[in-house]
Structure formats: C-alpha cells, structure tokens
Amino acid sequence: MIFNLFKSSQNNESETISINQEMKTDAKEFIENILHKANFNAIVAINNDINDVIYLMIEDEYETARIIGKDGQTLTSFQVILQSYMTKKYNQYIPLFVDCNEYFSLKIEKAQSKAKELEKKLSEDRDSIELFPMTALERRAIHTLYKDHDSITTHSVGQGDDRRIVLSKKGA
Amino acid sequence: MKELVDYIVKSLVDNPEFVEVNETSGSSVIILEISVGSSDIGKVIGKEGRIANAIRTIVKAAAAKSDKKVTVEILTNDD
C-alpha cells in the first residue's frame, strides 16, 4: 500500500523498471557505508516484499533520533543521496525508499487514518475540510489514498511548512 | 568526517579523480571544503541545492556526537 507512493507517476505508461537483487544489494551497501563512515552502528536490511521499489530499512537501537533527524530530515537526506547515486549508476530513475525503525511507515499510516477520520465530517452542509500542516510525504500519502475515490478529491493550500491538505466533495 | 564527505561526493560525480576534500579543524568548529571538477558542480549541488543540503544534513548528524559545529563549503576546481 505505502509502496505506491514512491513510484513516479510519469513512469506508469513507459516500460516498467526491473529492479534486480544486484541493485538492491548495491543500494544497501551504499547506505551502510555512509552510516559507518558517519560513525553509526546501525544495520541496513532489504525489504523483499516488494519488487518494483527498493525498500531499505535502517535498524538501530541507540541512535535512532540522530539517524532520523528533525521531522525525518536526515533520513530524507540519505534517500536523496542514494537516489542520485542510483540514477547515475544505472542511468534511469529507480524508485526507492529508506526508512528507519518504521518511522516513515508509521507516519504515513497515521496521516492516512487522520484523513479517514476527518472525511466523515464532510456532510450536506460542509463541502470541504482543511487538515493541519503536514510534510510532503504525508500529503502525498493522503493524495494517493483519494486518487481514485468516487466522491472525495484532495488538494493542498499554503506555502512551505504551512502547506496542508484540503479534502473536498467532488463536484461541490 | 572527511572520509564520509569524500565517499559521498566521489559516488555522485562523473570525475571522482578531480574530487578533493579539505578538513580544517578548530577547537569547536570543523570546516569541510569540497572541490570538484567544474562539470560536476551541478551533481554536488543538485536542483535548488537539494544534494548539497542533504550532504550538510548527514554531516551534521554525524558531527552531533563530537559537539563541534561543521560547515560544508563547495568550491569549483577550475585550474
């Protein structure tokens, strides 16, 4: 479910990218090397439940807060660097996701369930409802959730840290 | 710290042989100067500085242990 978030929408109609074990191992070793050179003792595991996204899980017991960073900024940085490395090495966009102790996965789930909860408040006399500000990843998770919904559509308003989702009734 | 930056930068550029990282360390600060070949500067900075900021964020996370403030500068190696 969450994996849908990391596929580029532009790639839907072009040929599907084949991600092989070599690419996964390469990505894992790259992140492991960076962590070790940054003096973290964390280990990196490959999640093999999905084949069209490289999903790496950093597993750590003691320094989780520093690996994740404020609002997940450090974790996102590992992903940005890895994305650039993989794109250059394999000459194509490779969907990938780096998480640490399920930080992002839980955040996504939480954002989606919050939206589900607020969705009930849309009624006869209420055409739209604004959520509190969220990060790009959380907003994307909610947009994806309602992508093919019959009666609800989503968009974002506000700038920067204040950017937030608006749920509205279709055709209203 | 130098080894970390060196590893990241060399893995992103087309000409790793032109990459140089200099580390200057004071009592409370560390300055890291990255120089790359002029054709690779975009690879290290990235769109709207995304890559450069990611490098800075990772370096800061790594430096948090040592209580030193770290600055990362990117220079072009034109000669």
mmCIF file of C-alpha atoms in Angstrom:
data_model
loop_
_atom_site.group_PDB
_atom_site.id
_atom_site.type_symbol
_atom_site.label_atom_id
_atom_site.label_comp_id
_atom_site.label_asym_id
_atom_site.label_seq_id
_atom_site.Cartn_x
_atom_site.Cartn_y
_atom_site.Cartn_z
ATOM 1 C CA MET A 1 0.000 0.000 0.000
ATOM 2 C CA ILE A 2 2.599 2.575 1.020
ATOM 3 C CA PHE A 3 4.808 1.468 -1.850
ATOM 4 C CA ASN A 4 2.555 3.181 -4.369
ATOM 5 C CA LEU A 5 3.828 6.473 -3.017
ATOM 6 C CA PHE A 6 7.318 6.008 -4.273
ATOM 7 C CA LYS A 7 6.670 5.224 -7.881
ATOM 8 C CA SER A 8 6.974 8.086 -10.256
ATOM 9 C CA SER A 9 3.583 8.784 -11.811
ATOM 10 C CA GLN A 10 5.300 9.662 -15.096
ATOM 11 C CA ASN A 11 6.637 6.164 -15.381
ATOM 12 C CA ASN A 12 3.248 4.479 -15.357
ATOM 13 C CA GLU A 13 2.945 4.042 -19.086
ATOM 14 C CA SER A 14 6.552 3.563 -20.021
ATOM 15 C CA GLU A 15 8.227 0.210 -19.627
ATOM 16 C CA THR A 16 8.449 -0.983 -16.062
ATOM 17 C CA ILE A 17 11.819 -0.730 -14.426
ATOM 18 C CA SER A 18 13.270 -4.048 -13.485
ATOM 19 C CA ILE A 19 14.942 -3.919 -10.147
ATOM 20 C CA ASN A 20 17.243 -6.838 -9.554
ATOM 21 C CA GLN A 21 18.953 -8.162 -6.474
ATOM 22 C CA GLU A 22 22.250 -6.593 -7.539
ATOM 23 C CA MET A 23 20.694 -3.107 -7.440
ATOM 24 C CA LYS A 24 19.157 -3.775 -4.030
ATOM 25 C CA THR A 25 22.446 -5.007 -2.604
ATOM 26 C CA ASP A 26 24.280 -2.072 -4.138
ATOM 27 C CA ALA A 27 21.853 0.412 -2.526
ATOM 28 C CA LYS A 28 22.075 -1.366 0.826
ATOM 29 C CA GLU A 29 25.871 -1.324 0.815
ATOM 30 C CA PHE A 30 25.949 2.336 -0.178
ATOM 31 C CA ILE A 31 23.757 3.387 2.755
ATOM 32 C CA GLU A 32 25.649 1.063 5.103
ATOM 33 C CA ASN A 33 28.975 2.623 4.077
ATOM 34 C CA ILE A 34 27.649 6.134 4.687
ATOM 35 C CA LEU A 35 26.266 5.168 8.097
ATOM 36 C CA HIS A 36 29.517 3.553 9.141
ATOM 37 C CA LYS A 37 31.645 6.453 7.936
ATOM 38 C CA ALA A 38 29.316 8.713 9.937
ATOM 39 C CA ASN A 39 30.051 6.515 12.973
ATOM 40 C CA PHE A 40 26.628 4.935 13.283
ATOM 41 C CA ASN A 41 26.459 1.265 14.171
ATOM 42 C CA ALA A 42 23.104 0.691 12.501
ATOM 43 C CA ILE A 43 22.486 -2.187 10.111
ATOM 44 C CA VAL A 44 20.549 -1.992 6.855
ATOM 45 C CA ALA A 45 18.048 -4.637 5.758
ATOM 46 C CA ILE A 46 16.389 -5.051 2.367
ATOM 47 C CA ASN A 47 12.622 -5.473 2.418
ATOM 48 C CA ASN A 48 11.934 -8.056 -0.297
ATOM 49 C CA ASP A 49 8.132 -7.917 -0.021
ATOM 50 C CA ILE A 50 8.009 -5.612 -2.984
ATOM 51 C CA ASN A 51 9.877 -5.894 -6.256
ATOM 52 C CA ASP A 52 9.404 -2.617 -8.068
ATOM 53 C CA VAL A 53 10.689 -0.360 -5.302
ATOM 54 C CA ILE A 54 13.997 -0.645 -3.455
ATOM 55 C CA TYR A 55 12.919 -0.561 0.174
ATOM 56 C CA LEU A 56 15.729 -0.268 2.722
ATOM 57 C CA MET A 57 15.206 -0.447 6.448
ATOM 58 C CA ILE A 58 17.823 1.007 8.754
ATOM 59 C CA GLU A 59 17.708 -0.896 12.015
ATOM 60 C CA ASP A 60 19.144 0.762 15.044
ATOM 61 C CA GLU A 61 18.643 0.639 18.784
ATOM 62 C CA TYR A 62 20.590 3.517 20.252
ATOM 63 C CA GLU A 63 20.878 6.454 17.889
ATOM 64 C CA THR A 64 17.555 6.384 16.095
ATOM 65 C CA ALA A 65 16.825 10.054 16.776
ATOM 66 C CA ARG A 66 20.023 11.195 15.066
ATOM 67 C CA ILE A 67 19.583 8.866 12.099
ATOM 68 C CA ILE A 68 16.031 10.127 11.546
ATOM 69 C CA GLY A 69 16.675 13.806 12.324
ATOM 70 C CA LYS A 70 14.159 16.571 12.887
ATOM 71 C CA ASP A 71 10.956 15.705 11.010
ATOM 72 C CA GLY A 72 12.852 12.915 9.239
ATOM 73 C CA GLN A 73 15.271 15.324 7.544
ATOM 74 C CA THR A 74 18.368 13.172 7.986
ATOM 75 C CA LEU A 75 16.559 10.082 6.777
ATOM 76 C CA THR A 76 15.312 12.021 3.745
ATOM 77 C CA SER A 77 18.894 13.143 3.074
ATOM 78 C CA PHE A 78 20.101 9.522 2.942
ATOM 79 C CA GLN A 79 17.371 8.892 0.399
ATOM 80 C CA VAL A 80 18.252 11.970 -1.698
ATOM 81 C CA ILE A 81 21.913 10.933 -1.911
ATOM 82 C CA LEU A 82 21.025 7.310 -2.654
ATOM 83 C CA GLN A 83 18.585 8.370 -5.380
ATOM 84 C CA SER A 84 21.244 10.459 -7.062
ATOM 85 C CA TYR A 85 23.842 7.668 -6.816
ATOM 86 C CA MET A 86 21.484 5.025 -8.231
ATOM 87 C CA THR A 87 20.199 7.243 -11.054
ATOM 88 C CA LYS A 88 23.754 7.935 -12.151
ATOM 89 C CA LYS A 89 24.947 4.357 -11.831
ATOM 90 C CA TYR A 90 22.022 2.656 -13.595
ATOM 91 C CA ASN A 91 21.166 5.537 -15.891
ATOM 92 C CA GLN A 92 17.461 5.528 -15.035
ATOM 93 C CA TYR A 93 15.103 6.622 -12.286
ATOM 94 C CA ILE A 94 14.839 3.848 -9.698
ATOM 95 C CA PRO A 95 12.035 4.150 -7.125
ATOM 96 C CA LEU A 96 13.431 3.728 -3.647
ATOM 97 C CA PHE A 97 12.511 4.288 -0.045
ATOM 98 C CA VAL A 98 14.736 4.491 3.023
ATOM 99 C CA ASP A 99 13.115 4.094 6.430
ATOM 100 C CA CYS A 100 14.447 3.708 9.960
ATOM 101 C CA ASN A 101 12.631 1.639 12.595
ATOM 102 C CA GLU A 102 9.366 2.190 10.659
ATOM 103 C CA TYR A 103 9.444 5.949 11.266
ATOM 104 C CA PHE A 104 8.093 6.929 7.845
ATOM 105 C CA SER A 105 5.759 3.933 7.510
ATOM 106 C CA LEU A 106 4.033 4.817 10.772
ATOM 107 C CA LYS A 107 3.882 8.485 9.872
ATOM 108 C CA ILE A 108 2.182 7.639 6.592
ATOM 109 C CA GLU A 109 -0.327 5.350 8.283
ATOM 110 C CA LYS A 110 -1.103 7.989 10.874
ATOM 111 C CA ALA A 111 -1.666 10.704 8.263
ATOM 112 C CA GLN A 112 -3.944 8.436 6.251
ATOM 113 C CA SER A 113 -6.037 7.412 9.234
ATOM 114 C CA LYS A 114 -6.358 11.046 10.293
ATOM 115 C CA ALA A 115 -7.743 11.872 6.855
ATOM 116 C CA LYS A 116 -10.160 8.937 7.046
ATOM 117 C CA GLU A 117 -11.375 10.210 10.367
ATOM 118 C CA LEU A 118 -11.922 13.773 9.147
ATOM 119 C CA GLU A 119 -13.521 12.556 5.947
ATOM 120 C CA LYS A 120 -16.636 11.691 7.985
ATOM 121 C CA LYS A 121 -17.099 15.372 8.779
ATOM 122 C CA LEU A 122 -17.806 16.137 5.143
ATOM 123 C CA SER A 123 -21.565 16.351 5.009
ATOM 124 C CA GLU A 124 -24.515 18.012 3.300
ATOM 125 C CA ASP A 125 -23.589 21.451 4.541
ATOM 126 C CA ARG A 126 -19.820 21.017 4.600
ATOM 127 C CA ASP A 127 -18.165 20.731 1.198
ATOM 128 C CA SER A 128 -14.545 20.824 2.285
ATOM 129 C CA ILE A 129 -12.353 20.370 5.295
ATOM 130 C CA GLU A 130 -8.797 21.530 5.943
ATOM 131 C CA LEU A 131 -6.244 19.339 7.686
ATOM 132 C CA PHE A 132 -3.354 20.607 9.795
ATOM 133 C CA PRO A 133 0.004 21.234 8.057
ATOM 134 C CA MET A 134 1.933 18.106 7.042
ATOM 135 C CA THR A 135 5.192 17.152 5.353
ATOM 136 C CA ALA A 136 5.308 16.421 1.624
ATOM 137 C CA LEU A 137 5.441 12.679 2.278
ATOM 138 C CA GLU A 138 2.328 12.713 4.458
ATOM 139 C CA ARG A 139 0.443 14.886 1.985
ATOM 140 C CA ARG A 140 1.418 12.573 -0.823
ATOM 141 C CA ALA A 141 0.135 9.614 1.205
ATOM 142 C CA ILE A 142 -3.270 11.285 1.524
ATOM 143 C CA HIS A 143 -3.419 12.345 -2.134
ATOM 144 C CA THR A 144 -2.650 8.746 -3.106
ATOM 145 C CA LEU A 145 -5.354 7.448 -0.774
ATOM 146 C CA TYR A 146 -8.053 9.517 -2.508
ATOM 147 C CA LYS A 147 -6.673 9.284 -6.028
ATOM 148 C CA ASP A 148 -9.477 7.132 -7.387
ATOM 149 C CA HIS A 149 -12.125 7.939 -4.805
ATOM 150 C CA ASP A 150 -15.744 8.225 -6.012
ATOM 151 C CA SER A 151 -16.826 11.297 -4.106
ATOM 152 C CA ILE A 152 -13.788 12.945 -2.481
ATOM 153 C CA THR A 153 -10.940 14.885 -4.012
ATOM 154 C CA THR A 154 -7.830 16.435 -2.435
ATOM 155 C CA HIS A 155 -5.594 19.436 -2.994
ATOM 156 C CA SER A 156 -3.090 21.400 -0.932
ATOM 157 C CA VAL A 157 -3.065 25.025 0.172
ATOM 158 C CA GLY A 158 -0.498 27.218 1.922
ATOM 159 C CA GLN A 159 3.242 27.560 1.458
ATOM 160 C CA GLY A 160 6.270 25.876 2.995
ATOM 161 C CA ASP A 161 5.792 24.479 6.495
ATOM 162 C CA ASP A 162 2.210 25.687 6.486
ATOM 163 C CA ARG A 163 1.170 23.607 3.466
ATOM 164 C CA ARG A 164 -1.848 21.466 4.239
ATOM 165 C CA ILE A 165 -4.388 19.189 2.598
ATOM 166 C CA VAL A 166 -7.970 20.127 1.830
ATOM 167 C CA LEU A 167 -10.472 17.292 1.441
ATOM 168 C CA SER A 168 -13.473 18.273 -0.619
ATOM 169 C CA LYS A 169 -16.558 16.675 -2.081
ATOM 170 C CA LYS A 170 -16.334 16.054 -5.812
ATOM 171 C CA GLY A 171 -18.382 18.472 -7.864
ATOM 172 C CA ALA A 172 -19.038 20.705 -4.908
ATOM 173 C CA MET B 1 34.308 13.407 8.749
ATOM 174 C CA LYS B 2 36.483 13.960 5.707
ATOM 175 C CA GLU B 3 36.203 10.314 4.725
ATOM 176 C CA LEU B 4 32.406 10.482 4.877
ATOM 177 C CA VAL B 5 32.184 13.530 2.608
ATOM 178 C CA ASP B 6 34.816 12.141 0.263
ATOM 179 C CA TYR B 7 32.859 8.890 -0.119
ATOM 180 C CA ILE B 8 29.532 10.614 -0.789
ATOM 181 C CA VAL B 9 30.908 13.162 -3.262
ATOM 182 C CA LYS B 10 33.008 10.639 -5.220
ATOM 183 C CA SER B 11 29.981 8.392 -5.624
ATOM 184 C CA LEU B 12 27.918 11.201 -7.168
ATOM 185 C CA VAL B 13 30.280 12.766 -9.704
ATOM 186 C CA ASP B 14 31.478 11.659 -13.142
ATOM 187 C CA ASN B 15 35.112 12.531 -12.420
ATOM 188 C CA PRO B 16 35.998 11.278 -8.939
ATOM 189 C CA GLU B 17 39.695 11.903 -9.672
ATOM 190 C CA PHE B 18 39.061 15.674 -9.506
ATOM 191 C CA VAL B 19 37.403 15.493 -6.099
ATOM 192 C CA GLU B 20 39.288 16.962 -3.195
ATOM 193 C CA VAL B 21 38.073 17.364 0.366
ATOM 194 C CA ASN B 22 39.927 19.533 2.849
ATOM 195 C CA GLU B 23 39.198 19.420 6.526
ATOM 196 C CA THR B 24 40.183 22.274 8.826
ATOM 197 C CA SER B 25 39.536 21.573 12.438
ATOM 198 C CA GLY B 26 39.410 24.109 15.267
ATOM 199 C CA SER B 27 38.535 23.633 18.913
ATOM 200 C CA SER B 28 34.817 23.978 18.304
ATOM 201 C CA VAL B 29 34.429 24.057 14.523
ATOM 202 C CA ILE B 30 35.209 21.840 11.557
ATOM 203 C CA ILE B 31 35.263 23.312 8.062
ATOM 204 C CA LEU B 32 34.998 20.914 5.157
ATOM 205 C CA GLU B 33 35.818 22.270 1.710
ATOM 206 C CA ILE B 34 34.760 20.160 -1.226
ATOM 207 C CA SER B 35 36.238 20.904 -4.617
ATOM 208 C CA VAL B 36 35.130 19.105 -7.756
ATOM 209 C CA GLY B 37 35.727 19.438 -11.484
ATOM 210 C CA SER B 38 33.674 22.272 -12.995
ATOM 211 C CA SER B 39 31.492 19.858 -15.000
ATOM 212 C CA ASP B 40 30.497 18.057 -11.810
ATOM 213 C CA ILE B 41 29.480 21.041 -9.721
ATOM 214 C CA GLY B 42 25.790 20.555 -10.537
ATOM 215 C CA LYS B 43 25.928 16.947 -9.375
ATOM 216 C CA VAL B 44 27.135 18.002 -5.936
ATOM 217 C CA ILE B 45 24.771 20.948 -5.530
ATOM 218 C CA GLY B 46 21.667 19.476 -7.165
ATOM 219 C CA LYS B 47 18.370 21.082 -8.096
ATOM 220 C CA GLU B 48 17.777 24.021 -5.734
ATOM 221 C CA GLY B 49 20.698 22.801 -3.622
ATOM 222 C CA ARG B 50 18.973 19.536 -2.697
ATOM 223 C CA ILE B 51 22.116 17.400 -2.844
ATOM 224 C CA ALA B 52 24.322 19.972 -1.095
ATOM 225 C CA ASN B 53 21.772 20.308 1.692
ATOM 226 C CA ALA B 54 21.457 16.533 2.024
ATOM 227 C CA ILE B 55 25.262 16.270 2.393
ATOM 228 C CA ARG B 56 25.188 19.023 5.061
ATOM 229 C CA THR B 57 22.365 17.317 6.956
ATOM 230 C CA ILE B 58 24.170 13.966 7.025
ATOM 231 C CA VAL B 59 27.443 15.589 8.083
ATOM 232 C CA LYS B 60 25.652 17.451 10.889
ATOM 233 C CA ALA B 61 24.045 14.250 12.136
ATOM 234 C CA ALA B 62 27.474 12.603 12.152
ATOM 235 C CA ALA B 63 29.056 15.576 13.940
ATOM 236 C CA ALA B 64 26.405 15.780 16.646
ATOM 237 C CA LYS B 65 28.410 13.219 18.631
ATOM 238 C CA SER B 66 31.523 15.374 18.718
ATOM 239 C CA ASP B 67 29.888 18.643 19.844
ATOM 240 C CA LYS B 68 31.636 20.518 17.048
ATOM 241 C CA LYS B 69 29.940 22.791 14.562
ATOM 242 C CA VAL B 70 30.552 21.662 10.998
ATOM 243 C CA THR B 71 30.419 23.830 7.886
ATOM 244 C CA VAL B 72 30.447 22.329 4.408
ATOM 245 C CA GLU B 73 31.572 24.548 1.520
ATOM 246 C CA ILE B 74 31.574 23.627 -2.143
ATOM 247 C CA LEU B 75 34.238 25.128 -4.413
ATOM 248 C CA THR B 76 34.951 24.698 -8.095
ATOM 249 C CA ASN B 77 38.241 23.332 -9.141
ATOM 250 C CA ASP B 78 38.852 25.390 -12.255
ATOM 251 C CA ASP B 79 42.559 25.004 -12.855
#
